[in-house]
C-alpha cells in the first residue's frame, strides 16, 4: 500500500496527464512484465518481498535465549535452603574454590557459636545469675559488674586478661580440627577432638539436619546479639524493648 500511494502522488505531481505516453504511470507500466498488467499486483508483490526480507531477522531475535546466571557449585551445601536458597549478595564465593568456602564456613560457624554463647550469657546475667567470688585481685566481684555493652568498662584489666586467655585456649586447642586426637573431622566445624556425645549413632540425614539447625541458630544469634547491643544504646537503654512492646517487660540492670 505504501508503494501504491507513492505512485499515485508521483502521477499527481507531474504536469502531464496520466494517459500521456510520457507520464510516470505509462513509463512504469512499460517497464513491468506483460504478465503483471495491474499496478496493484506489482505493489503487493513488492510488499510481500519486503516482508520476507524482514521476517528472518525477527525470528532470529526471538530465538535468542534469555541470559540467566549460572547456579553456584556451592548451591547444594548445608545452609543453602528455603526460603533464600544460596544467597551470596556480596559475591564472596564468586570464582571461589573449595578451600575458600571451607574457610568462610569455619569462620561463620565460630561466629555463630560465640554469638549463641553471648545471647545465653546476656540472658543469664540479666536474670541475676553471677559467678561467686572476685574477678581480680583487688576485690572486684562478679556481682558488681552490670550486664550489657554499657558496662563493658566495668571489667578490670585482669578480667580482660582472663577472657582473652580463655578465647585463645578455645581457638588453638578446642575449636580447631586436630588430626592427632585420634578422631578425624568429618566436616568443616567438626571440633569433637576425641570427645563424642553420640554423634556417630546418628544417621546421615539426622547429621545433616542437626548441622543445618546449628548453622541457622548461629546466624540468628549473630543478628540477635547485634540487635540487643543496638537496642541497649537507644534512649530507652533496654535491649529487651521488644518484650516490653509485647507486654512482657524485663527488669534490665
Coordinates of C-alpha atoms in Angstrom, one line a residue:
X1 CA 0.0 0.0 0.0
X2 CA 2.9 2.4 0.7
X3 CA 4.2 1.8 -2.8
X4 CA 0.8 2.5 -4.3
X5 CA 0.4 5.8 -2.6
X6 CA 3.8 6.8 -3.8
X7 CA 3.0 6.0 -7.4
X8 CA -0.3 8.0 -7.2
X9 CA 1.4 11.0 -5.7
X10 CA 4.0 10.9 -8.4
X11 CA 1.3 11.0 -11.0
X12 CA -0.4 13.9 -9.4
X13 CA 2.7 15.9 -9.2
X14 CA 3.8 15.5 -12.8
X15 CA 2.5 18.3 -15.2
X16 CA 1.2 16.0 -17.9
X17 CA -2.0 13.9 -17.9
X18 CA -2.0 10.3 -16.7
X19 CA -2.9 8.9 -20.2
X20 CA 0.1 10.5 -21.8
X21 CA 2.8 8.1 -23.1
X22 CA 5.4 10.1 -21.3
X23 CA 3.5 10.0 -18.0
X24 CA 5.0 8.3 -14.9
X25 CA 2.3 5.7 -14.9
X26 CA 2.9 4.8 -18.5
X27 CA 6.6 4.6 -18.0
X28 CA 6.1 2.3 -15.0
X29 CA 3.7 0.0 -16.9
X30 CA 6.0 -0.2 -19.9
X31 CA 8.9 -1.3 -17.7
X32 CA 6.9 -4.1 -16.0
X33 CA 6.5 -7.6 -17.4
X34 CA 3.4 -8.2 -19.5
X35 CA 2.1 -10.9 -17.1
X36 CA 1.6 -8.2 -14.4
X37 CA -0.6 -5.6 -16.1
X38 CA -2.0 -4.0 -13.0
X39 CA -0.3 -1.6 -10.6
X40 CA -1.9 -3.2 -7.5
X41 CA -0.4 -6.7 -8.2
X42 CA 3.0 -5.2 -8.6
X43 CA 2.9 -3.2 -5.4
X44 CA 1.5 -6.2 -3.5
X45 CA 4.4 -8.4 -4.7
X46 CA 6.9 -5.7 -3.6
X47 CA 5.3 -5.6 -0.2
X48 CA 5.4 -9.4 0.2
X49 CA 9.1 -9.5 -0.8
X50 CA 9.8 -6.7 1.7
X51 CA 8.1 -8.7 4.5
X52 CA 10.0 -11.9 3.5
X53 CA 13.3 -10.0 3.9
X54 CA 12.3 -8.6 7.3
X55 CA 10.8 -11.8 8.8
X56 CA 14.0 -13.8 9.2
X57 CA 15.6 -11.1 11.3
X58 CA 12.6 -11.0 13.6
X59 CA 12.8 -14.8 14.0
X60 CA 16.5 -14.7 14.8
X61 CA 15.9 -12.1 17.5
X62 CA 13.1 -14.1 19.1
X63 CA 15.2 -17.2 19.2
X64 CA 17.9 -15.6 21.3
X65 CA 17.9 -17.2 24.8
X66 CA 17.4 -15.1 27.8
X67 CA 20.6 -14.5 29.9
X68 CA 20.4 -16.4 33.2
X69 CA 23.1 -16.6 35.9
X70 CA 24.7 -20.0 36.3
X71 CA 24.0 -21.7 39.6
X72 CA 26.9 -21.8 42.1
X73 CA 28.7 -25.0 42.7
X74 CA 28.0 -24.4 46.4
X75 CA 24.2 -24.3 46.0
X76 CA 23.9 -27.8 47.5
X77 CA 25.9 -27.1 50.6
X78 CA 24.3 -27.0 54.1
X79 CA 22.8 -23.7 54.8
X80 CA 21.6 -23.1 51.2
X81 CA 17.9 -23.7 52.0
X82 CA 14.5 -22.2 51.8
X83 CA 13.4 -19.5 51.6
X84 CA 16.6 -17.8 50.3
X85 CA 18.4 -20.8 49.0
X86 CA 22.0 -20.0 48.0
X87 CA 22.4 -16.3 49.0
X88 CA 25.7 -14.5 48.4
X89 CA 24.8 -10.8 48.0
X90 CA 28.4 -9.7 48.4
X91 CA 29.8 -12.2 46.0
X92 CA 32.3 -13.7 48.4
X93 CA 32.1 -17.0 46.8
X94 CA 32.3 -15.8 43.2
X95 CA 35.0 -17.9 41.4
X96 CA 35.9 -19.3 44.9
X97 CA 37.4 -22.8 45.3
X98 CA 36.6 -25.4 48.0
X99 CA 39.4 -24.2 50.2
X100 CA 38.0 -20.7 50.4
X101 CA 34.5 -22.0 51.0
X102 CA 35.7 -24.1 53.9
X103 CA 37.5 -21.2 55.4
X104 CA 34.4 -18.9 55.3
X105 CA 32.2 -21.7 56.6
X106 CA 34.6 -22.2 59.6
X107 CA 34.5 -18.5 60.4
X108 CA 30.7 -18.5 60.1
X109 CA 30.4 -21.4 62.5
X110 CA 32.7 -19.9 65.1
X111 CA 31.0 -16.6 65.0
X112 CA 27.6 -18.3 65.3
X113 CA 28.8 -20.4 68.3
X114 CA 30.2 -17.4 70.1
X115 CA 27.1 -15.4 69.4
X116 CA 24.9 -18.2 70.8
X117 CA 27.1 -18.1 74.0
X118 CA 26.8 -14.3 74.1
X119 CA 23.0 -14.5 73.9
X120 CA 22.9 -17.1 76.6
X121 CA 25.2 -15.1 78.8
X122 CA 23.3 -11.9 78.3
X123 CA 20.0 -13.6 79.4
X124 CA 21.7 -15.4 82.3
X125 CA 23.3 -12.3 83.8
X126 CA 20.1 -10.2 83.2
X127 CA 18.3 -12.8 85.3
X128 CA 20.8 -12.0 88.2
X129 CA 22.9 -15.1 87.9
X130 CA 26.6 -14.4 88.7
X131 CA 29.7 -16.3 89.4
X132 CA 30.8 -16.3 93.0
X133 CA 33.9 -14.5 94.2
X134 CA 36.0 -11.8 92.6
X135 CA 37.2 -11.3 89.1
X136 CA 40.6 -9.8 90.0
X137 CA 42.9 -9.4 93.0
X138 CA 41.5 -6.1 94.0
X139 CA 38.2 -7.3 95.3
X140 CA 36.1 -6.6 92.2
X141 CA 33.3 -9.1 92.5
X142 CA 31.5 -10.7 89.5
X143 CA 28.2 -9.4 91.0
X144 CA 29.3 -5.8 90.9
X145 CA 29.6 -5.9 87.1
X146 CA 26.5 -4.9 85.2
X147 CA 25.0 -6.6 82.2
X148 CA 25.3 -5.4 78.6
X149 CA 27.7 -3.4 76.5
X150 CA 27.3 -0.2 78.6
X151 CA 29.1 -1.9 81.5
X152 CA 32.0 -3.2 79.4
X153 CA 34.3 -0.7 81.1
X154 CA 33.4 -2.2 84.5
X155 CA 35.6 -5.2 83.7
X156 CA 39.1 -4.7 85.2
X157 CA 42.3 -5.4 83.3
X158 CA 42.8 -8.8 84.9
X159 CA 39.3 -9.7 83.9
X160 CA 40.1 -9.0 80.3
X161 CA 43.3 -11.0 80.5
X162 CA 41.2 -14.0 81.7
X163 CA 38.8 -13.5 78.8
X164 CA 41.5 -13.4 76.1
X165 CA 43.3 -16.3 77.7
X166 CA 40.2 -18.5 77.6
X167 CA 39.4 -17.4 74.0
X168 CA 43.0 -18.3 72.9
X169 CA 42.8 -21.7 74.5
X170 CA 39.5 -22.4 72.8
X171 CA 40.8 -21.2 69.5
X172 CA 44.0 -23.2 69.4
X173 CA 43.2 -26.3 71.4
X174 CA 39.4 -26.9 71.2
X175 CA 37.7 -25.2 68.3
X176 CA 40.1 -26.5 65.7
X177 CA 40.5 -29.8 63.9
X178 CA 43.3 -31.9 65.3
X179 CA 44.3 -35.0 63.4
X180 CA 46.4 -36.2 66.3
X181 CA 43.4 -36.5 68.6
X182 CA 42.5 -40.0 67.3
X183 CA 39.2 -38.7 65.7
X184 CA 39.3 -37.3 62.2
X185 CA 37.0 -34.4 61.5
X186 CA 34.1 -35.5 59.2
X187 CA 33.3 -32.0 58.0
X188 CA 34.1 -28.3 58.4
X189 CA 33.4 -27.3 62.0
X190 CA 33.8 -30.8 63.5
X191 CA 35.8 -30.0 66.6
X192 CA 35.0 -33.0 68.7
X193 CA 38.6 -33.8 69.4
X194 CA 38.2 -37.3 70.8
X195 CA 35.0 -36.2 72.7
X196 CA 31.9 -37.8 71.2
X197 CA 28.4 -37.4 72.8
X198 CA 26.7 -39.9 70.4
X199 CA 27.3 -38.2 67.1
X200 CA 28.3 -41.5 65.4
X201 CA 25.0 -43.0 66.3
X202 CA 23.0 -40.6 64.1
X203 CA 22.1 -41.4 60.5
X204 CA 23.4 -39.3 57.7
X205 CA 20.1 -37.5 57.4
X206 CA 20.0 -36.7 61.1
X207 CA 23.5 -35.4 61.0
X208 CA 22.7 -33.1 58.1
X209 CA 19.6 -31.8 59.9
X210 CA 21.5 -31.1 63.1
X211 CA 24.2 -29.3 61.2
X212 CA 21.6 -27.2 59.5
X213 CA 19.9 -26.3 62.8
X214 CA 23.3 -25.3 64.4
X215 CA 24.2 -23.1 61.4
X216 CA 20.8 -21.4 61.3
X217 CA 20.8 -20.9 65.1
X218 CA 24.2 -19.3 64.8
X219 CA 23.1 -17.0 62.1
X220 CA 20.1 -15.9 64.2
X221 CA 22.3 -15.4 67.2
X222 CA 24.6 -13.1 65.4
X223 CA 21.7 -10.9 64.4
X224 CA 20.2 -11.2 67.8
X225 CA 23.2 -10.1 69.9
X226 CA 23.8 -7.3 67.4
X227 CA 20.2 -6.2 67.8
X228 CA 20.4 -6.3 71.6
X229 CA 23.5 -4.1 71.6
X230 CA 21.8 -1.6 69.3
X231 CA 18.7 -1.5 71.5
X232 CA 20.8 -1.0 74.6
X233 CA 22.3 2.1 73.1
X234 CA 18.9 3.7 72.2
X235 CA 17.5 6.3 74.6
X236 CA 15.5 3.6 76.4
X237 CA 18.7 1.6 77.2
X238 CA 16.6 -1.6 77.1
X239 CA 17.9 -4.5 75.0
X240 CA 14.7 -6.3 75.7
X241 CA 12.4 -3.5 74.4
X242 CA 10.5 -5.9 72.2
X243 CA 9.5 -7.8 75.2
X244 CA 8.1 -4.6 76.7
X245 CA 6.2 -3.9 73.5
X246 CA 4.6 -7.4 73.7
X247 CA 3.6 -6.8 77.3
X248 CA 6.4 -8.8 79.0
X249 CA 8.9 -6.2 80.2
X250 CA 12.3 -7.3 81.5
X251 CA 13.9 -5.6 84.5
X252 CA 17.3 -4.9 82.9
X253 CA 20.1 -3.7 85.3

